[in-house]
Amino acid sequence: MRRLIPSGIALALVAVVAPAAAADPDPTTVTRLIDGAVTKRLGAEKLTASPAASDAEFLRRVSLDIAGTIPSPDRVAAFLASPDPDKRRKLIDELLDSPGYARRMTDIWSGLLIPNTAAAARQKHDPMATWLQTRFAANVRLDALARGVLTAGGLQDENGAVTFYLTHESVDEITDRVSRVFLGVQIQCAQCHKHPFGDWTQAEYWGMAAFFTKVKSVYVREGAVQKYGAREEVTATKAKALLMVPPSAKAAAPTFLRGAKAAVPADGPYLPALADWVASPDNPYFARAGVNRVWYQFFGRGLVTPVDDMTDDNAPSHPELLAALAKEFAGSGFDLKHLVRGICNSATYQRTSKPAAGNAADMTLYSHAAVRVMTPFQLNDSLESVFALADNEKTPPPTDATRKTKAGERGRFVAFFRGEDDPDPTEFQAGIPQALYLMNSGHHYRIAKAANEVVARLKTSEAVVERLFLATLSRPPTAAEMGAMTSHVARATDKRTAYHDILWALVNSTEFISNH
Amino acid sequence: MPSFRTPVSRRAALRLALAGGSLTGWLPVLAARPAAATARARACIVLWMDGGPPHTDTFDMKPDVAECGVYKDIPTAVPGIRVSELLPKFAGQMTHAAVVRGMSTVENEHLRARVHLRTGYRSGQGGLTYPSLGSIASESIGEPDFPVPSYVAVADVRDRSHGPGFLGPRHQPLFVQDPKRGVENLRAMVPPPAVDGRLGLLDELERGFAGEYQVPLSHTHRSVYERAVRLMRTEKARAFDLTLEPLKTRAAYGESSFGQGCLLARRLVETGVKYVEVGLGGWDTHFENNEAVKRLCGTLDQSMTTLVTDLKLRGMLDSTLVIWMGEFGRTPTFKGKGRDHYARAWSTVFMGGGVRGGRVIGRTDASGATVADRPVSAADFFATVCELLGIDYETDRDTPGGRPLPRVEKSGKPVRELWT
């Protein structure tokens, strides 16, 4: 159980972020901060760091982490063959500029902003995804993104960000989410009683909730088309309140968490003031929460874990590093790509995930990289990347209509593979139904087609096996694996189905579903 | 490392755990599994009211206090016991049921309360992840070589409170998303010899990865695949196919997912599954409590009473414990039109499985706000269920940290009035 420690540490947080330094576009600043702090700590704990990841391991990991999918077999072959000593740095830049980056960030942030509830499932989610994707592609800064979400108003078609309000049911639900996602703290327990750990009081909770009490629903009917949206209304209108407001929230005045009452007149808007406070470089929570989230995306755990429970008594594993990165992040104007670039170029991130010299038990000090399970999005997109082996010049490019079907399939796949909320990424969460799906579902035919296409192009069984390994595990087979696979083909009466078997085994393997 | 092609013996599972780098120290203890000699029930069905159902609208009515609710109470088949007018069919079955009116627990937030009421411990206590009751049942009374998982959950909301915690992936629940569809993709796309060939290749790949990376997820992945393959190969998986039931039976259970889940639970227990949870969600009635509770009770009353009748007709009720519960109750008075979370005083119901029905145990005060007589903690509740199922909950057993702990927190004392 966590211990209670005296407050006052909260005050220390304020100083950490306050002065926004001039933006430093040099990623080596972030890299130096990370490697310095992590190496120092490993030394103090007398833990050996594992060596650097091989090119194959690094390529697969960084592709999954930045762009959300494994690399194509051609990409693997080219990267492994390249003698360029600077190829890792260039790869990181290339991935950050790829559409995959925006899609991956959109997947993550859609999941953070839209609740996994029956009520949310009744709303369209695509407008939020489109809105986010546009912003991540343009590297809109995190403060601007938060402002855009919090002050969103209008119809869903015009402003996808209002999906945030449309998918929530009550002011307390949205208060919980804003606190967790943008501030990195959980204050929901204060709803019914004084929080036992974080020291939030009920008054503070309802003071935050009060900001959302003027959000009204917007509804337009054009012929047979119904359009929905949300907007903060300051004057009395006939519009219905969008979010349910418990009596306790009605009674409270808008008050910033751990802070003063907001200087907002009762007849004015509340949300711009909230957004200004949340996304300010002076906010003690915002930069830390942002850094911790991005860190989690690349390391499988936060510098504070759980990632959204950054209370005084839940200490970071590397306090100085978190403080320094938060300062750097705020100083860069909340530039996400700057942070990501710095992380991915660090020796800490680029270590192998294979344990060495007695460091296997270490899960928190980054002596070796964590082996994580692919998210459902990564798994779907990586399977698609494997199935793309079947694409050839004869296959016409997808039309808009087929692309739409594909988006629907992606959503269904993700819903089926989605486990509990906030899973531990180092644990295999899927159960028997998901294993049965990967073994026996209709994607069997796509496996067969992909394998057939490779067989049709390559002459020897060794060449086919190697390509199947590059396309799935992003590495060539070991000698033992090559032996086992080619002798399976040699034994088989039907050579074609023997290759189906191999590709089936590859996509069902632990190595395939893991990001290592 | 054992092959996928043969059923995994316990000894083999142990070898696998060691080879796969799973570090839990509990497996040797499993071999000393205590016999279920004192068991009153052989299986358990938990009807989980996710969100927290209000006691003062269901099984603990306060007709004399207007603030406690708008619904009236009605007499039951047992003189002197009254329940909500929203549960008329249940009232007719009161002879089979014992209502515990003194539940008094300590967690008021959903996830923490789910962990508390599914594991018997508080979230984060002692730095361990505790196994759920279903996982404990799987470990203690499940047959190790049974081809269907011993613990199946038709969960409305699934989260980590369902999990096996330190007991490891072998005791994970099998989640069924939609009982009408059962377990999908059970048939392989290639003939059996080809399946063997594929699994052989998979073995080859798994061995390399597990050796090189030494992570627990290798072991978990393998365990899940092994169980999936066994399920593909067993006739017993027919228990998941509700189309094998007469239409009349299916209709009697109710068309809702909860109703069909209750029917599935009966079929699974019949086939040898030890623990089934069926969820009915939507009880988090902060707003419009009365409408929601009326609707939910309609679903509940039909499906639960059909289940009990069906078990009785098949001679299974005496050996099958049926429990009705949520993660907490709700405030006995209203906030606006809703009720908030309330752990201090609430109700659970026990039926079948050696429980003597037709009684009420414990009492809340006149306004339903505190327990006036016979409080029951989460640990007490766990000791009770374990005692009924013949699970040894008192003996210290090894946990991964090396600290021996009993399966139920030491303070837990069973509510023996349920069967004496």
mmCIF file with all atom_site columns, N, CA, C and O in Angstrom, chain A residues 44-60:
data_model
loop_
_atom_site.group_PDB
_atom_site.id
_atom_site.type_symbol
_atom_site.label_atom_id
_atom_site.label_alt_id
_atom_site.label_comp_id
_atom_site.label_asym_id
_atom_site.label_entity_id
_atom_site.label_seq_id
_atom_site.pdbx_PDB_ins_code
_atom_site.Cartn_x
_atom_site.Cartn_y
_atom_site.Cartn_z
_atom_site.occupancy
_atom_site.B_iso_or_equiv
_atom_site.pdbx_formal_charge
_atom_site.auth_seq_id
_atom_site.auth_comp_id
_atom_site.auth_asym_id
_atom_site.auth_atom_id
_atom_site.pdbx_PDB_model_num
ATOM 1  N N  . ALA A 1 44 ? 24.673 3.370  -9.752  1.00 0.00 ? 44 ALA A N  1
ATOM 2  C CA . ALA A 1 44 ? 24.399 3.401  -8.317  1.00 0.00 ? 44 ALA A CA 1
ATOM 3  C C  . ALA A 1 44 ? 23.812 2.081  -7.834  1.00 0.00 ? 44 ALA A C  1
ATOM 4  O O  . ALA A 1 44 ? 24.081 1.632  -6.719  1.00 0.00 ? 44 ALA A O  1
ATOM 5  N N  . GLU A 1 45 ? 23.010 1.451  -8.689  1.00 0.00 ? 45 GLU A N  1
ATOM 6  C CA . GLU A 1 45 ? 22.367 0.187  -8.303  1.00 0.00 ? 45 GLU A CA 1
ATOM 7  C C  . GLU A 1 45 ? 23.231 -1.018 -8.697  1.00 0.00 ? 45 GLU A C  1
ATOM 8  O O  . GLU A 1 45 ? 22.803 -2.168 -8.537  1.00 0.00 ? 45 GLU A O  1
ATOM 9  N N  . LYS A 1 46 ? 24.410 -0.761 -9.254  1.00 0.00 ? 46 LYS A N  1
ATOM 10 C CA . LYS A 1 46 ? 25.329 -1.823 -9.684  1.00 0.00 ? 46 LYS A CA 1
ATOM 11 C C  . LYS A 1 46 ? 24.670 -2.799 -10.644 1.00 0.00 ? 46 LYS A C  1
ATOM 12 O O  . LYS A 1 46 ? 24.816 -4.012 -10.538 1.00 0.00 ? 46 LYS A O  1
ATOM 13 N N  . LEU A 1 47 ? 23.918 -2.260 -11.585 1.00 0.00 ? 47 LEU A N  1
ATOM 14 C CA . LEU A 1 47 ? 23.292 -3.106 -12.604 1.00 0.00 ? 47 LEU A CA 1
ATOM 15 C C  . LEU A 1 47 ? 24.027 -2.933 -13.924 1.00 0.00 ? 47 LEU A C  1
ATOM 16 O O  . LEU A 1 47 ? 24.384 -1.818 -14.305 1.00 0.00 ? 47 LEU A O  1
ATOM 17 N N  . THR A 1 48 ? 24.262 -4.042 -14.597 1.00 0.00 ? 48 THR A N  1
ATOM 18 C CA . THR A 1 48 ? 24.894 -3.981 -15.908 1.00 0.00 ? 48 THR A CA 1
ATOM 19 C C  . THR A 1 48 ? 23.855 -3.636 -16.961 1.00 0.00 ? 48 THR A C  1
ATOM 20 O O  . THR A 1 48 ? 22.763 -4.185 -16.943 1.00 0.00 ? 48 THR A O  1
ATOM 21 N N  . ALA A 1 49 ? 24.220 -2.741 -17.868 1.00 0.00 ? 49 ALA A N  1
ATOM 22 C CA . ALA A 1 49 ? 23.322 -2.436 -18.975 1.00 0.00 ? 49 ALA A CA 1
ATOM 23 C C  . ALA A 1 49 ? 23.534 -3.459 -20.086 1.00 0.00 ? 49 ALA A C  1
ATOM 24 O O  . ALA A 1 49 ? 24.666 -3.836 -20.382 1.00 0.00 ? 49 ALA A O  1
ATOM 25 N N  . SER A 1 50 ? 22.433 -3.937 -20.685 1.00 0.00 ? 50 SER A N  1
ATOM 26 C CA . SER A 1 50 ? 22.555 -4.817 -21.839 1.00 0.00 ? 50 SER A CA 1
ATOM 27 C C  . SER A 1 50 ? 23.155 -4.036 -23.003 1.00 0.00 ? 50 SER A C  1
ATOM 28 O O  . SER A 1 50 ? 23.041 -2.812 -23.054 1.00 0.00 ? 50 SER A O  1
ATOM 29 N N  . PRO A 1 51 ? 23.796 -4.740 -23.960 1.00 0.00 ? 51 PRO A N  1
ATOM 30 C CA . PRO A 1 51 ? 24.378 -4.015 -25.098 1.00 0.00 ? 51 PRO A CA 1
ATOM 31 C C  . PRO A 1 51 ? 23.292 -3.441 -26.018 1.00 0.00 ? 51 PRO A C  1
ATOM 32 O O  . PRO A 1 51 ? 22.109 -3.670 -25.805 1.00 0.00 ? 51 PRO A O  1
ATOM 33 N N  . ALA A 1 52 ? 23.756 -2.703 -27.027 1.00 0.00 ? 52 ALA A N  1
ATOM 34 C CA . ALA A 1 52 ? 22.820 -2.090 -27.975 1.00 0.00 ? 52 ALA A CA 1
ATOM 35 C C  . ALA A 1 52 ? 22.059 -3.165 -28.747 1.00 0.00 ? 52 ALA A C  1
ATOM 36 O O  . ALA A 1 52 ? 22.564 -4.266 -28.982 1.00 0.00 ? 52 ALA A O  1
ATOM 37 N N  . ALA A 1 53 ? 20.835 -2.838 -29.109 1.00 0.00 ? 53 ALA A N  1
ATOM 38 C CA . ALA A 1 53 ? 20.033 -3.745 -29.918 1.00 0.00 ? 53 ALA A CA 1
ATOM 39 C C  . ALA A 1 53 ? 20.668 -3.920 -31.287 1.00 0.00 ? 53 ALA A C  1
ATOM 40 O O  . ALA A 1 53 ? 21.345 -3.014 -31.790 1.00 0.00 ? 53 ALA A O  1
ATOM 41 N N  . SER A 1 54 ? 20.457 -5.087 -31.882 1.00 0.00 ? 54 SER A N  1
ATOM 42 C CA . SER A 1 54 ? 20.913 -5.285 -33.260 1.00 0.00 ? 54 SER A CA 1
ATOM 43 C C  . SER A 1 54 ? 20.102 -4.363 -34.173 1.00 0.00 ? 54 SER A C  1
ATOM 44 O O  . SER A 1 54 ? 19.047 -3.853 -33.787 1.00 0.00 ? 54 SER A O  1
ATOM 45 N N  . ASP A 1 55 ? 20.588 -4.171 -35.388 1.00 0.00 ? 55 ASP A N  1
ATOM 46 C CA . ASP A 1 55 ? 19.849 -3.332 -36.342 1.00 0.00 ? 55 ASP A CA 1
ATOM 47 C C  . ASP A 1 55 ? 18.432 -3.855 -36.556 1.00 0.00 ? 55 ASP A C  1
ATOM 48 O O  . ASP A 1 55 ? 17.475 -3.081 -36.648 1.00 0.00 ? 55 ASP A O  1
ATOM 49 N N  . ALA A 1 56 ? 18.285 -5.183 -36.626 1.00 0.00 ? 56 ALA A N  1
ATOM 50 C CA . ALA A 1 56 ? 16.972 -5.767 -36.892 1.00 0.00 ? 56 ALA A CA 1
ATOM 51 C C  . ALA A 1 56 ? 16.019 -5.488 -35.729 1.00 0.00 ? 56 ALA A C  1
ATOM 52 O O  . ALA A 1 56 ? 14.867 -5.093 -35.916 1.00 0.00 ? 56 ALA A O  1
ATOM 53 N N  . GLU A 1 57 ? 16.534 -5.691 -34.517 1.00 0.00 ? 57 GLU A N  1
ATOM 54 C CA . GLU A 1 57 ? 15.706 -5.469 -33.333 1.00 0.00 ? 57 GLU A CA 1
ATOM 55 C C  . GLU A 1 57 ? 15.298 -3.995 -33.244 1.00 0.00 ? 57 GLU A C  1
ATOM 56 O O  . GLU A 1 57 ? 14.142 -3.664 -32.994 1.00 0.00 ? 57 GLU A O  1
ATOM 57 N N  . PHE A 1 58 ? 16.278 -3.111 -33.473 1.00 0.00 ? 58 PHE A N  1
ATOM 58 C CA . PHE A 1 58 ? 16.004 -1.677 -33.399 1.00 0.00 ? 58 PHE A CA 1
ATOM 59 C C  . PHE A 1 58 ? 14.984 -1.253 -34.456 1.00 0.00 ? 58 PHE A C  1
ATOM 60 O O  . PHE A 1 58 ? 14.036 -0.522 -34.171 1.00 0.00 ? 58 PHE A O  1
ATOM 61 N N  . LEU A 1 59 ? 15.162 -1.718 -35.678 1.00 0.00 ? 59 LEU A N  1
ATOM 62 C CA . LEU A 1 59 ? 14.273 -1.313 -36.764 1.00 0.00 ? 59 LEU A CA 1
ATOM 63 C C  . LEU A 1 59 ? 12.825 -1.705 -36.452 1.00 0.00 ? 59 LEU A C  1
ATOM 64 O O  . LEU A 1 59 ? 11.894 -0.922 -36.633 1.00 0.00 ? 59 LEU A O  1
ATOM 65 N N  . ARG A 1 60 ? 12.657 -2.936 -35.966 1.00 0.00 ? 60 ARG A N  1
ATOM 66 C CA . ARG A 1 60 ? 11.302 -3.404 -35.692 1.00 0.00 ? 60 ARG A CA 1
ATOM 67 C C  . ARG A 1 60 ? 10.675 -2.591 -34.557 1.00 0.00 ? 60 ARG A C  1
ATOM 68 O O  . ARG A 1 60 ? 9.539  -2.144 -34.629 1.00 0.00 ? 60 ARG A O  1
#
